[in-house]
XYZ file of C-alpha atoms in Angstrom:
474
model
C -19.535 19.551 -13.574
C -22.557 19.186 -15.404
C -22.914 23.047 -14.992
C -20.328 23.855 -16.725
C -20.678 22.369 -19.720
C -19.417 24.277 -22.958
C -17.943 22.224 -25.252
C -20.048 20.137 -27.240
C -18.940 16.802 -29.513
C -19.808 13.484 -30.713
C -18.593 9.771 -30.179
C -17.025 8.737 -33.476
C -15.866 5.307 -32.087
C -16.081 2.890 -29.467
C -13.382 -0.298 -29.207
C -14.159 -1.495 -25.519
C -12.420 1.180 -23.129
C -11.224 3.161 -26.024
C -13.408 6.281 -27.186
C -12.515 8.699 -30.217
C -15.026 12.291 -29.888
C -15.198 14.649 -32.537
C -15.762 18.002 -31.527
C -16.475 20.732 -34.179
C -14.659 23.324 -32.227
C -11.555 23.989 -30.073
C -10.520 20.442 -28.537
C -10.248 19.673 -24.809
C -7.014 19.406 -23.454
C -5.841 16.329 -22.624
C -6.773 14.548 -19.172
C -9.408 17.089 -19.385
C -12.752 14.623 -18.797
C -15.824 14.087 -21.192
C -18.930 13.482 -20.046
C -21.569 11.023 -22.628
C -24.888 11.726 -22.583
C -25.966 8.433 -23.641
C -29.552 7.101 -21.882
C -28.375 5.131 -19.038
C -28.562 6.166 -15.384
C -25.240 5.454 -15.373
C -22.814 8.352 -15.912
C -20.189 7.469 -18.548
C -16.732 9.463 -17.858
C -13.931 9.497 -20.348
C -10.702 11.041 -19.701
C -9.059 12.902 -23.061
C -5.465 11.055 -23.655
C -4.482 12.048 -27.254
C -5.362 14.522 -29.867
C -5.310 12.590 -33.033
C -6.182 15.458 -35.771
C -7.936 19.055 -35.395
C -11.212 17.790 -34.538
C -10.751 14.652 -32.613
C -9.354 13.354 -29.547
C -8.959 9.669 -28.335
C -10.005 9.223 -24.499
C -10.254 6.088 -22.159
C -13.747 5.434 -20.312
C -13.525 5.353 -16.544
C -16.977 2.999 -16.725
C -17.558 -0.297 -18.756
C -18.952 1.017 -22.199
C -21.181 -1.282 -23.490
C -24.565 -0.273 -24.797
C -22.379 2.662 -26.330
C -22.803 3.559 -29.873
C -21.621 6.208 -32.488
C -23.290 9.445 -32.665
C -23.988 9.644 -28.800
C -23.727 13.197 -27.990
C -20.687 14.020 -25.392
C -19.435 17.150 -23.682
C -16.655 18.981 -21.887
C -15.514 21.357 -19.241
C -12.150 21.584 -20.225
C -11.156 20.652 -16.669
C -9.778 17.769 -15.269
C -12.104 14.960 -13.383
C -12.935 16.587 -9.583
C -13.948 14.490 -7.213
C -15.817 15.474 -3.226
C -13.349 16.659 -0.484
C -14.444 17.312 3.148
C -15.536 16.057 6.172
C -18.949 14.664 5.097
C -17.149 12.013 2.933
C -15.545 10.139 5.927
C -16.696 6.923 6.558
C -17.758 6.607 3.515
C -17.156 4.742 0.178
C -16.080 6.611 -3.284
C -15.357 5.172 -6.694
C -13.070 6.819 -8.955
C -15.388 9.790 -10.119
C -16.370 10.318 -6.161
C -19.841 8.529 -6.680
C -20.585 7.035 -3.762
C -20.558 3.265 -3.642
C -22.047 2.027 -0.693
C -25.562 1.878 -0.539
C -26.016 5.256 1.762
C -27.087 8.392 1.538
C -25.859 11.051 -1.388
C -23.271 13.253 -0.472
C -24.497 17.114 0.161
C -24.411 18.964 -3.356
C -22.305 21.924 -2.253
C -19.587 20.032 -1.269
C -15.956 21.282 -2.567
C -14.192 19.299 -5.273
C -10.741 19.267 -6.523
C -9.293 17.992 -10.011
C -7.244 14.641 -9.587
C -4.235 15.982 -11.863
C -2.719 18.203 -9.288
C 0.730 19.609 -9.020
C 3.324 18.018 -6.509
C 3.919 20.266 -3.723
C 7.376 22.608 -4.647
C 10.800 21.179 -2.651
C 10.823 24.760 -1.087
C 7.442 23.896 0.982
C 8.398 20.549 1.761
C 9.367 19.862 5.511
C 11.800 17.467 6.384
C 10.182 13.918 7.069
C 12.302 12.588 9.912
C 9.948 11.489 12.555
C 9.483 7.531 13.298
C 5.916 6.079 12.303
C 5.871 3.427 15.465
C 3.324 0.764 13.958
C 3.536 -1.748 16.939
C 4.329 -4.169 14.751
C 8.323 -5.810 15.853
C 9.811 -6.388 13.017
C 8.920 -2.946 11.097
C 9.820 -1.083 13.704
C 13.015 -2.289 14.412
C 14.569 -3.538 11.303
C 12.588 -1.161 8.666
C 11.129 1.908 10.784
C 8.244 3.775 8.888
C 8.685 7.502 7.836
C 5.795 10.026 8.991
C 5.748 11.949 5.822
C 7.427 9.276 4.102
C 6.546 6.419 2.043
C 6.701 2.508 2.298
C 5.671 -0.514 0.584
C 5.753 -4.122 1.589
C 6.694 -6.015 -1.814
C 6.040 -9.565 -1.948
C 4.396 -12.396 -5.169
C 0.748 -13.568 -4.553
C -0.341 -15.368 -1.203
C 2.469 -13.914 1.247
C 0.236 -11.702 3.295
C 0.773 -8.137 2.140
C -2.990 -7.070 2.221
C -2.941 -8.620 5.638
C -0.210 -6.666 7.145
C -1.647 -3.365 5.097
C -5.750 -4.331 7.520
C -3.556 -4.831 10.564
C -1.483 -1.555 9.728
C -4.694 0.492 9.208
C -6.480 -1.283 12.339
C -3.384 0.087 14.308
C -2.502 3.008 13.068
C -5.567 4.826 13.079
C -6.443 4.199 16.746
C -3.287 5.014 18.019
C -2.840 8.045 15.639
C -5.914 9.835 15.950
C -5.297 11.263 12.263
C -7.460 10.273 8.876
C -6.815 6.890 7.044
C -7.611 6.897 2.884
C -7.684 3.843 1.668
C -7.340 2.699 -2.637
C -8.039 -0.085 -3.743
C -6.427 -0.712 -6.708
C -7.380 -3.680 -8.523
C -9.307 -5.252 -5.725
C -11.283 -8.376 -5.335
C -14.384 -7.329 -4.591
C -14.366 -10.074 -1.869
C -11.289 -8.186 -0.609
C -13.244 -4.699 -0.644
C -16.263 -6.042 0.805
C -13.807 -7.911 3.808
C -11.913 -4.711 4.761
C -15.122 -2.430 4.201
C -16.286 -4.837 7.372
C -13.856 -4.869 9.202
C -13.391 -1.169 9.347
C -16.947 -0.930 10.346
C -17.059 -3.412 13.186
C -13.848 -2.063 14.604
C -14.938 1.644 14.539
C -12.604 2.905 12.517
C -14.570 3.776 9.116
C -15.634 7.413 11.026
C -12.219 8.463 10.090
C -11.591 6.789 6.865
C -12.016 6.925 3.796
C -12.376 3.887 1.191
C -11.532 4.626 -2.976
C -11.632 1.525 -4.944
C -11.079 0.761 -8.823
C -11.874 -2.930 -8.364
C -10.431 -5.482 -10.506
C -13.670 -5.745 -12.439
C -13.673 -2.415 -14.127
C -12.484 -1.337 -16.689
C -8.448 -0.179 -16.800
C -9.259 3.350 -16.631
C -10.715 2.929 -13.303
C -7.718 1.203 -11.825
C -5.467 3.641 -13.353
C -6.835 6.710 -12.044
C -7.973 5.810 -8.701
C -4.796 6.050 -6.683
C -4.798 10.353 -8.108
C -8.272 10.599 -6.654
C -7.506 8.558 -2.971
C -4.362 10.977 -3.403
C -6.248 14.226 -4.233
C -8.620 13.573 -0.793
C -5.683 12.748 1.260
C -4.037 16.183 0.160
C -7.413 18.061 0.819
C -6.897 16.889 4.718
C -3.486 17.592 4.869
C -3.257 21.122 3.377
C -7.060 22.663 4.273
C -7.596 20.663 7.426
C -3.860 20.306 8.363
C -4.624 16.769 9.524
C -2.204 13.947 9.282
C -3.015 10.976 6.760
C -2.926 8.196 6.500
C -3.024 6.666 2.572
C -2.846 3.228 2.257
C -2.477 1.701 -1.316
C -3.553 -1.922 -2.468
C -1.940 -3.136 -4.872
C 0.300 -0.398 -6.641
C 1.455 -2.955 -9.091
C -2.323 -3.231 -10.314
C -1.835 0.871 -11.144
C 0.854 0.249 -12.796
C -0.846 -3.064 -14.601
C -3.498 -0.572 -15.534
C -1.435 2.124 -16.991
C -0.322 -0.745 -19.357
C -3.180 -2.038 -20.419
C -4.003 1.522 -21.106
C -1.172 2.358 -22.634
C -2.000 -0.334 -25.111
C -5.644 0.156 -26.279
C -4.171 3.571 -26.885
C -1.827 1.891 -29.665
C 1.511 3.254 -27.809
C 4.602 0.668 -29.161
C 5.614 -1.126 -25.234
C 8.614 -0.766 -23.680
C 10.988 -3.154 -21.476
C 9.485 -6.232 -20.291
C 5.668 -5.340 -22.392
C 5.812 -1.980 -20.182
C 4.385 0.877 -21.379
C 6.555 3.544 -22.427
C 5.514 5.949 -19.776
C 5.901 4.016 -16.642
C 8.357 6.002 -15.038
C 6.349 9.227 -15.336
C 3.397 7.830 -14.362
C 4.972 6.335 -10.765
C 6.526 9.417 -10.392
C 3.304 11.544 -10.655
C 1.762 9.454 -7.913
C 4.668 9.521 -5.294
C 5.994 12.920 -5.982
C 2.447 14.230 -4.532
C 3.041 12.705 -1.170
C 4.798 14.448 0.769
C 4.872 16.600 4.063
C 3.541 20.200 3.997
C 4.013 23.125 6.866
C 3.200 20.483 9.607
C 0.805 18.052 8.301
C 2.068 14.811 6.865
C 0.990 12.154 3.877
C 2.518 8.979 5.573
C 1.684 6.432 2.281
C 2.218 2.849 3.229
C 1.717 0.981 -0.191
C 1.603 -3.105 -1.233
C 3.305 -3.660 -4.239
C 2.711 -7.202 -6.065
C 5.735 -9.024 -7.069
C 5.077 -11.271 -10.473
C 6.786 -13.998 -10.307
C 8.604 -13.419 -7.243
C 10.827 -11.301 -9.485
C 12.224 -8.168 -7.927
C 14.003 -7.100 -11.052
C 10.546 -6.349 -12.871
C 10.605 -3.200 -14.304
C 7.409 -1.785 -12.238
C 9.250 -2.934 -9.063
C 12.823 -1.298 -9.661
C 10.716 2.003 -10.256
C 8.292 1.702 -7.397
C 11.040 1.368 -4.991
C 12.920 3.974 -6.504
C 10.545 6.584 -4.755
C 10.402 4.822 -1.241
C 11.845 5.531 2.108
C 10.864 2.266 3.298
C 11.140 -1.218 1.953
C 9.230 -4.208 3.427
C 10.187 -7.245 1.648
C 8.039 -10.235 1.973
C 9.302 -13.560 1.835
C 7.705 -16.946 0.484
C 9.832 -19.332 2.220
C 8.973 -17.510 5.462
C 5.277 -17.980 4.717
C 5.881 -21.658 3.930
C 7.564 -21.965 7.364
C 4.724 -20.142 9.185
C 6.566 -17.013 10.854
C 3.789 -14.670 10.136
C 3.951 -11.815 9.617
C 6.637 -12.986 6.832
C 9.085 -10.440 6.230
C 12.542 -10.904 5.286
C 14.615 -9.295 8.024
C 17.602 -9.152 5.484
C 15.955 -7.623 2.509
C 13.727 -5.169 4.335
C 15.391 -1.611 4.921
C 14.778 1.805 5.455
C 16.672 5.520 5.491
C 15.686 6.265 8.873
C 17.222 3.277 10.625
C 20.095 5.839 11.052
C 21.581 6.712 14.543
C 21.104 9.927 14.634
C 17.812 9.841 14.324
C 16.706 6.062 15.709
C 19.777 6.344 18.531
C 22.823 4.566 18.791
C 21.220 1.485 20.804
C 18.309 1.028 18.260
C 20.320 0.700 15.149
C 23.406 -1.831 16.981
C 20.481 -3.616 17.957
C 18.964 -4.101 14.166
C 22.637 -4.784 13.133
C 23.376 -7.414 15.505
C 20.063 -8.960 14.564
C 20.735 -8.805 11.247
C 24.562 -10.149 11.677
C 23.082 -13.238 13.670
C 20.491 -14.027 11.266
C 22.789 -13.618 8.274
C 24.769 -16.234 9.871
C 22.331 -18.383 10.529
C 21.684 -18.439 7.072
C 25.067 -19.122 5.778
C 25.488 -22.390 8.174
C 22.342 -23.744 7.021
C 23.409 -25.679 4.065
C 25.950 -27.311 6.138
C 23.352 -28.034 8.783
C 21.595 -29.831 6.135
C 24.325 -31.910 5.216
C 26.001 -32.711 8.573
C 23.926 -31.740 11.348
C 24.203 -28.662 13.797
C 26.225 -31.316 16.176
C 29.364 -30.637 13.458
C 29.047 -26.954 13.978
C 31.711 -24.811 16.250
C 30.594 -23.912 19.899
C 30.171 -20.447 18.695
C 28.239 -21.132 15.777
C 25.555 -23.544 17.175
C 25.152 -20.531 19.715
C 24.830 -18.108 17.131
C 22.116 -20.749 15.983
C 19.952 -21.290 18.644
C 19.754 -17.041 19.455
C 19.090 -16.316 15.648
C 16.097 -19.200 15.683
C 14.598 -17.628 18.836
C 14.903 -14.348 17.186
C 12.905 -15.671 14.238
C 10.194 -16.819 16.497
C 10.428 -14.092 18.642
C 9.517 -11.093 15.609
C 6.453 -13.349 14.748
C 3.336 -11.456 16.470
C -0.350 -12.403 15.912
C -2.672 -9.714 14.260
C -5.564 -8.463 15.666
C -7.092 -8.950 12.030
C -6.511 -12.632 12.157
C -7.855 -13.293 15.238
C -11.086 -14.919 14.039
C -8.597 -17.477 12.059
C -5.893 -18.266 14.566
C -7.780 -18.098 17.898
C -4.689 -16.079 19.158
C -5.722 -12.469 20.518
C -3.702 -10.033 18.458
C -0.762 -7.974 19.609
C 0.972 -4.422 19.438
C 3.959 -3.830 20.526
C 5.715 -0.632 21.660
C 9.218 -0.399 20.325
C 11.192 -0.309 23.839
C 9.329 -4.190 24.443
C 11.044 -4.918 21.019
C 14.319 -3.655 21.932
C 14.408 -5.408 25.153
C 13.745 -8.520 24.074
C 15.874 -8.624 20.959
C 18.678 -8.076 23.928
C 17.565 -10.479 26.166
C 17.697 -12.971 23.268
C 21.126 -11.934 21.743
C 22.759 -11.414 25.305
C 21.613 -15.597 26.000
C 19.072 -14.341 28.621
C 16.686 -16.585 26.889
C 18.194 -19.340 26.385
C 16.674 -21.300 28.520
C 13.291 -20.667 26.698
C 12.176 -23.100 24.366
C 11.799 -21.957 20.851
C 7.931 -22.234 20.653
C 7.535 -19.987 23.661
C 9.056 -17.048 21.635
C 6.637 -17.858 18.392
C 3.238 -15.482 18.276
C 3.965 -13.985 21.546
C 4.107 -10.186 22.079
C 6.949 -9.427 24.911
C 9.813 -11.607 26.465
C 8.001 -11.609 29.701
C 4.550 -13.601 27.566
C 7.015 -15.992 26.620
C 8.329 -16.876 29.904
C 4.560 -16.682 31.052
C 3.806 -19.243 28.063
C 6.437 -21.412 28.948
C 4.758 -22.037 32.491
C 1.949 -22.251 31.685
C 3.192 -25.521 29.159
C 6.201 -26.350 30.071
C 5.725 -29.364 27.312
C 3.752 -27.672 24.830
C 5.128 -28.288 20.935
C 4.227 -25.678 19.305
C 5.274 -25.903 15.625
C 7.038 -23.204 14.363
């Protein structure tokens, strides 16, 4: 970039993310970046938003701005921010310009780089995304299969677990899939970051990833942009190396967050709910770009933040308007410790379909769902009169939909240091077989904590000999 530098101009003003450059000749087109060449090491990036008259434009800085003052000298390409692609930025970590981030060794200066405003790939090269995305994980991947090529998010308000199931989802995934994981952080804790950056790194997975964060601590810019450049590497994989990806997202809602706080300093009048006026377009840009392409797949498996526990928030209706996969994460699940907690009744997805899970797999998910449901309905009068007043039939219905519950639970490989319990996947035919078992009463002689945190039917039984009188609270 520096290079190609043609376009000289001037800051006119600073108010915190907010920069106005005067140029005294054609101005950059917007989303075009500006680079100021102000005296720290630090390179300052500003990405053109709005023209405001014939010689200035009004940008937002991608790095905190203090120290900057008027009169600092700034200048263009006319292009849009590029950021690294290739093989030598595996394993590593990249901040929303590309600059590496973690302590090691530059990146080569040759390297190829590609502009993060990119155009979504036209319906007519699109192949059809109809393949299952087995995670080993029982309760995705029989109530809300994943899409390869497709893209999911696990919604759920603070505390529920959704960055968990995203560590345990890349710890799987990547091992069994052999393909290359690219991970944004959007909005991180840094403690978050620095945790999964670990982790990766002590389970040998990092050689095939790739980590983008916009941590919480920047400035909105950062955030906002840093799912397009986590996006723009993923596509580099999937279209020049023909690789399947992996791109994991954490915490859409904090892009969207961004995008508003953006949207603001830039003096744009909000829309529904404080919203900025764009949102729509803006979620749209992001998931529009992942898609499948003559053979090699974006699978994007995103968490999504809901404030307030509200799922009628205006950045959630139009996140899940572009998903093939809903996980929905449920707080009274958490409080009742059946980890991982999502809601078996809210959670769907397109492909549980029988012609392309099978007949068997989707009667199976129904008749789970059906016996749940039910469960559900006769709870408040279990409450009030005891599961003794209940029909034959429905204390049945009962005791199967409770073992269910404690039989979808499964302990993560991520949590092991915290629970003591070694993690486990599961393949899907285990998951089948033992949601039969258990609605076809060939469990019922197990005792409801057998079935919590176990992987297969047959652990269970194995559990239950081994402590016959174990309690296990569930």
């Amino acid at each position: 970039m520096d290079q190609l530098r043609h376009m000289k101009g001037q800051v006119l003003a600073v108010r915190g993310a907010v920069v106005d450059v005067a140029f005294d000749e054609a101005l950059p087109q917007v989303n075009a970046a500006l680079v100021i060449e102000w005296d720290r090491a630090e390179r300052l990036v500003v990405e053109v938003q709005a023209h405001l008259d014939e010689k200035t434009v009004r940008g937002v800085a991608l790095q905190a701005t203090g120290g900057l003052r008027r009169g600092v000298g700034a200048a263009t390409t006319g292009k849009p921010i590029e950021v690294p692609v290739g093989d030598a930025i595996l394993g590593r970590l990249l901040d929303v310009t590309g600059a590496v981030r973690d302590n090691g060794p530059a990146l080569p200066a040759d390297m190829a780089c590609l502009p993060i405003h990119r155009s979504a790939p036209a319906l007519a090269e699109r192949s059809a995304a109809t393949s299952v995305f087995e995670t080993g994980i029982k309760v995705i991947d029989l109530l809300a299969p994943l899409v390869q090529g497709g893209k999911a998010a696990m919604f759920g308000g603070a505390g529920v677990g959704k960055t968990v199931v995203v560590m345990e989802l890349i710890h799987a995934m990547v091992k069994s899939y052999q393909g290359i994981s690219v991970f944004a952080g959007i909005g991180e804790r840094s403690r978050e970051g620095h945790e999964l950056y670990a982790e990766m790194r002590r389970t040998g997975v990092i050689d095939r990833s790739v980590l983008v964060y916009g941590q919480m601590n920047e400035p909105p810019g950062a955030r906002w942009r840093v799912g397009l450049t986590a996006l723009t590497i993923a596509e580099y994989f999937r279209d020049e190396k023909h690789q399947n990806v992996l791109l994991l997202m954490d915490n859409v809602f904090r892009f969207v967050q961004a995008g508003s706080e953006v949207s603001g300093l830039l003096g744009r009048l909000p829309s529904r709910v404080g919203y900025q006026p764009t949102l729509a377009t803006e979620v749209a840009d992001l998931h529009e770009r992942i898609a499948s392409v003559a053979g090699a797949s974006i699978t994007a498996i995103e968490a999504v933040y809901v404030p307030a526990d509200d799922f009628t928030d205006p950045a959630v209706t139009a996140i899940s308007a572009h998903l093939d996969s809903m996980i929905v994460l449920s707080r009274v699940m958490a409080a009742e410790g059946m980890y991982p907690a999502i809601d078996p009744l809210q959670s769907s997805s397109i492909l549980l379909d029988p012609t392309i899970v099978g007949l068997e797999h989707y009667q199976l998910a129904e008749s789970v769902r059906e016996t749940i449901a039910r469960y559900k309905d006769l709870q408040d009068i279990i409450s009030l009169l005891g599961i003794e007043e209940l029909r034959v039939e429905d204390r049945l219905i009962v005791t199967r939909a409770r073992r269910l519950q404690r039989f979808l639970t499964q302990p993560f490989t991520v949590t092991e240091a915290f629970t003591g319990i070694p993690g486990r996947s599961v393949a899907l035919a285990d998951t089948l077989k033992g949601c039969r078992a258990i609605l076809d009463g060939a469990c019922d002689d197990l005792a409801e904590s057998s079935l919590y945190m176990v992987g297969t039917v047959e652990e269970a039984r194995a559990k239950q000999k081994a402590s016959p009188t174990a309690a296990v609270q569930a």
